mmCIF file of C-alpha atoms in Angstrom:
data_model
loop_
_atom_site.group_PDB
_atom_site.id
_atom_site.type_symbol
_atom_site.label_atom_id
_atom_site.label_comp_id
_atom_site.label_asym_id
_atom_site.label_seq_id
_atom_site.Cartn_x
_atom_site.Cartn_y
_atom_site.Cartn_z
ATOM 1 C CA UNK P 1098 -107.820 30.281 91.696
ATOM 2 C CA UNK P 1099 -107.270 32.923 94.139
ATOM 3 C CA UNK P 1100 -111.049 33.032 94.420
ATOM 4 C CA UNK P 1101 -111.589 29.980 95.155
ATOM 5 C CA UNK P 1102 -109.536 30.085 99.007
ATOM 6 C CA UNK P 1103 -110.168 33.345 99.568
ATOM 7 C CA UNK P 1104 -113.284 32.002 98.719
ATOM 8 C CA UNK P 1105 -113.258 29.059 101.022
ATOM 9 C CA UNK P 1106 -111.431 30.531 104.115
ATOM 10 C CA UNK P 1107 -114.247 32.972 104.351
ATOM 11 C CA UNK P 1108 -117.174 30.245 104.228
ATOM 12 C CA UNK P 1109 -114.744 28.512 107.054
ATOM 13 C CA UNK P 1110 -113.825 31.389 109.861
ATOM 14 C CA UNK P 1111 -116.064 29.473 112.303
ATOM 15 C CA UNK P 1112 -115.336 26.115 111.928
ATOM 16 C CA UNK P 1113 -111.366 26.898 111.718
ATOM 17 C CA UNK P 1114 -112.471 27.834 115.604
ATOM 18 C CA UNK P 1115 -114.713 25.283 116.182
ATOM 19 C CA UNK P 1116 -112.044 22.565 114.595
ATOM 20 C CA UNK P 1117 -109.082 24.028 116.659
ATOM 21 C CA UNK P 1118 -111.600 23.197 119.325
ATOM 22 C CA UNK P 1119 -112.432 19.848 118.637
ATOM 23 C CA UNK P 1120 -109.114 18.774 117.915
ATOM 24 C CA UNK P 1121 -107.816 19.778 121.440
ATOM 25 C CA UNK P 1122 -110.499 17.838 123.291
ATOM 26 C CA UNK P 1123 -109.967 15.021 121.314
ATOM 27 C CA UNK P 1124 -106.262 15.560 122.560
ATOM 28 C CA UNK P 1125 -107.271 15.315 125.878
ATOM 29 C CA UNK P 1126 -109.915 12.796 125.865
ATOM 30 C CA UNK P 1127 -108.743 10.612 123.377
ATOM 31 C CA UNK P 1128 -105.465 10.876 122.766
ATOM 32 C CA UNK P 1129 -103.330 11.031 126.192
ATOM 33 C CA UNK P 1130 -104.966 8.032 127.876
ATOM 34 C CA UNK P 1131 -104.621 6.324 124.589
ATOM 35 C CA UNK P 1132 -101.175 6.590 124.468
ATOM 36 C CA UNK P 1133 -100.743 6.590 128.336
ATOM 37 C CA UNK P 1134 -102.043 2.891 128.210
ATOM 38 C CA UNK P 1135 -99.340 1.662 125.107
ATOM 39 C CA UNK P 1136 -97.115 2.979 127.890
ATOM 40 C CA UNK P 1137 -98.307 0.932 130.978
ATOM 41 C CA UNK P 1138 -98.413 -2.200 128.542
ATOM 42 C CA UNK P 1139 -94.609 -1.712 127.048
ATOM 43 C CA UNK P 1140 -93.796 -0.660 130.545
ATOM 44 C CA UNK P 1141 -92.144 -4.329 130.964
ATOM 45 C CA UNK P 1142 -90.331 -4.534 128.089
ATOM 46 C CA UNK P 1143 -92.588 -6.459 126.101
ATOM 47 C CA UNK P 1144 -95.940 -5.642 124.923
ATOM 48 C CA UNK P 1145 -98.845 -6.495 126.959
ATOM 49 C CA UNK P 1146 -101.935 -6.624 125.164
ATOM 50 C CA UNK P 1147 -104.254 -7.958 128.699
ATOM 51 C CA UNK P 1148 -103.213 -4.890 130.093
ATOM 52 C CA UNK P 1149 -102.990 -2.221 127.136
ATOM 53 C CA UNK P 1150 -107.181 -3.531 127.253
ATOM 54 C CA UNK P 1151 -107.237 -2.987 131.183
ATOM 55 C CA UNK P 1152 -105.613 0.293 131.331
ATOM 56 C CA UNK P 1153 -107.769 1.863 128.456
ATOM 57 C CA UNK P 1154 -111.005 1.595 130.399
ATOM 58 C CA UNK P 1155 -108.798 3.824 133.023
ATOM 59 C CA UNK P 1156 -107.510 6.289 131.907
ATOM 60 C CA UNK P 1157 -111.005 6.676 129.129
ATOM 61 C CA UNK P 1158 -112.866 7.499 132.541
ATOM 62 C CA UNK P 1159 -110.263 9.776 133.904
ATOM 63 C CA UNK P 1160 -108.312 11.965 130.370
ATOM 64 C CA UNK P 1161 -107.622 15.055 132.861
ATOM 65 C CA UNK P 1162 -105.286 12.694 135.636
ATOM 66 C CA UNK P 1163 -104.055 11.040 132.596
ATOM 67 C CA UNK P 1164 -102.688 14.121 130.739
ATOM 68 C CA UNK P 1165 -100.820 14.624 134.392
ATOM 69 C CA UNK P 1166 -99.055 11.058 134.364
ATOM 70 C CA UNK P 1167 -97.464 11.090 130.911
ATOM 71 C CA UNK P 1168 -95.604 14.224 132.180
ATOM 72 C CA UNK P 1169 -95.222 13.161 135.535
ATOM 73 C CA UNK P 1170 -94.052 9.263 134.558
ATOM 74 C CA UNK P 1171 -91.968 10.235 132.139
ATOM 75 C CA UNK P 1172 -94.446 8.849 128.699
ATOM 76 C CA UNK P 1173 -93.847 12.183 126.891
ATOM 77 C CA UNK P 1174 -92.329 10.300 124.284
ATOM 78 C CA UNK P 1175 -95.172 7.961 122.873
ATOM 79 C CA UNK P 1176 -97.574 11.209 123.703
ATOM 80 C CA UNK P 1177 -95.553 12.824 120.534
ATOM 81 C CA UNK P 1178 -95.949 9.908 118.640
ATOM 82 C CA UNK P 1179 -99.462 9.648 118.842
ATOM 83 C CA UNK P 1180 -100.216 12.506 118.836
ATOM 84 C CA UNK P 1181 -98.147 12.994 115.560
ATOM 85 C CA UNK P 1182 -99.774 9.829 113.848
ATOM 86 C CA UNK P 1183 -103.101 11.819 115.411
ATOM 87 C CA UNK P 1184 -102.891 15.175 114.464
ATOM 88 C CA UNK P 1185 -101.274 14.128 110.425
ATOM 89 C CA UNK P 1186 -104.822 11.853 110.262
ATOM 90 C CA UNK P 1187 -107.075 14.759 111.912
ATOM 91 C CA UNK P 1188 -105.851 18.005 109.735
ATOM 92 C CA UNK P 1189 -106.432 15.676 106.196
ATOM 93 C CA UNK P 1190 -109.668 15.485 106.831
ATOM 94 C CA UNK P 1191 -109.702 18.914 107.651
ATOM 95 C CA UNK P 1192 -107.871 19.741 104.370
ATOM 96 C CA UNK P 1193 -110.462 17.625 102.462
ATOM 97 C CA UNK P 1194 -113.956 20.000 103.991
ATOM 98 C CA UNK P 1195 -112.012 22.957 103.473
ATOM 99 C CA UNK P 1196 -111.319 21.950 99.826
ATOM 100 C CA UNK P 1197 -114.479 20.503 99.395
ATOM 101 C CA UNK P 1198 -116.361 23.802 100.366
ATOM 102 C CA UNK P 1199 -114.416 26.549 98.154
ATOM 103 C CA UNK P 1200 -116.435 27.774 95.230
ATOM 104 C CA UNK P 1201 -117.175 25.974 92.771
ATOM 105 C CA UNK P 1202 -116.703 28.931 90.469
ATOM 106 C CA UNK P 1203 -115.961 33.065 90.437
ATOM 107 C CA UNK P 1204 -119.625 33.883 91.165
ATOM 108 C CA UNK P 1205 -120.984 31.580 93.869
ATOM 109 C CA UNK P 1206 -122.863 32.948 96.375
ATOM 110 C CA UNK P 1207 -123.319 36.284 94.639
ATOM 111 C CA UNK P 1208 -126.865 37.814 94.195
ATOM 112 C CA UNK P 1209 -127.902 37.656 90.468
ATOM 113 C CA UNK P 1210 -128.552 40.653 88.940
ATOM 114 C CA UNK P 1211 -127.579 42.666 92.167
ATOM 115 C CA UNK P 1212 -124.464 45.630 92.347
ATOM 116 C CA UNK P 1213 -121.552 42.505 93.185
ATOM 117 C CA UNK P 1214 -121.356 42.020 89.861
ATOM 118 C CA UNK P 1215 -119.968 45.430 88.794
ATOM 119 C CA UNK P 1216 -116.989 46.812 90.259
ATOM 120 C CA UNK P 1217 -114.630 50.664 91.065
ATOM 121 C CA UNK P 1218 -118.785 52.114 91.067
ATOM 122 C CA UNK P 1219 -119.933 51.082 87.119
ATOM 123 C CA UNK P 1220 -123.462 50.774 87.630
ATOM 124 C CA UNK P 1221 -123.552 54.715 88.894
ATOM 125 C CA UNK P 1222 -123.136 54.815 85.007
ATOM 126 C CA UNK P 1223 -126.873 54.373 84.737
ATOM 127 C CA UNK P 1224 -128.302 54.057 88.635
ATOM 128 C CA UNK P 1225 -128.351 56.288 91.316
ATOM 129 C CA UNK P 1226 -127.451 55.585 94.673
ATOM 130 C CA UNK P 1227 -129.503 58.143 96.837
ATOM 131 C CA UNK P 1228 -133.447 58.131 94.986
ATOM 132 C CA UNK P 1229 -135.648 56.737 92.710
ATOM 133 C CA UNK P 1230 -136.686 53.655 91.751
ATOM 134 C CA UNK P 1231 -135.740 50.669 94.508
ATOM 135 C CA UNK P 1232 -133.727 47.964 92.206
ATOM 136 C CA UNK P 1233 -131.462 46.510 95.015
ATOM 137 C CA UNK P 1234 -129.654 47.576 98.233
ATOM 138 C CA UNK P 1235 -127.975 51.394 97.005
ATOM 139 C CA UNK P 1236 -129.289 51.286 93.817
ATOM 140 C CA UNK P 1237 -132.084 53.391 92.764
ATOM 141 C CA UNK P 1238 -133.210 53.757 88.563
ATOM 142 C CA UNK P 1239 -133.532 57.671 88.400
ATOM 143 C CA UNK P 1240 -137.069 58.783 87.590
ATOM 144 C CA UNK P 1241 -135.355 61.560 86.281
ATOM 145 C CA UNK P 1242 -133.430 59.636 83.749
ATOM 146 C CA UNK P 1243 -134.202 60.511 79.818
ATOM 147 C CA UNK P 1244 -134.389 57.861 78.032
ATOM 148 C CA UNK P 1245 -136.443 54.344 78.757
ATOM 149 C CA UNK P 1246 -137.593 53.966 82.296
ATOM 150 C CA UNK P 1247 -139.285 51.040 82.511
ATOM 151 C CA UNK P 1248 -138.801 48.180 84.946
ATOM 152 C CA UNK P 1249 -139.169 44.848 84.707
ATOM 153 C CA UNK P 1250 -140.206 42.501 87.868
ATOM 154 C CA UNK P 1251 -138.994 39.106 87.734
ATOM 155 C CA UNK P 1252 -140.275 37.109 90.613
ATOM 156 C CA UNK P 1253 -144.225 36.830 92.304
ATOM 157 C CA UNK P 1254 -145.859 38.455 94.225
ATOM 158 C CA UNK P 1255 -147.013 36.656 97.881
ATOM 159 C CA UNK P 1256 -150.340 37.711 99.105
ATOM 160 C CA UNK P 1257 -151.624 36.393 102.471
#
């Protein structure tokens, strides 16, 4: 199970930063105008839906001014409740994407036949690090080895 978490983190390093920046952008552009519009619509003691729709358009056009009004007009409690709801919704979708990007098995993204399958230098009991017939990066089949040194090439050659 540990390989799934490590693999998902390795695959999503860039996506973590992008998702945090997107979350901050959406909070400024979407959440703060919406929460301030709800605050303005319920300021008279009763919720006025007509005033909500009128102020939503105005607040979406000026999100930075609206964010400043949240702190100056005392709408911080309303902003916090809308922010918590939005953040929970956002991070649920982020977590679903994170789980779906986890590798399906321990050997995902490992080249078949590479030295990544061996551990702690096991391949160097047979292979050489420095010279011989190239098999993979830093893996050579020594030509001065006793016994069979035949090499089977699987694949095709491309000629242009």
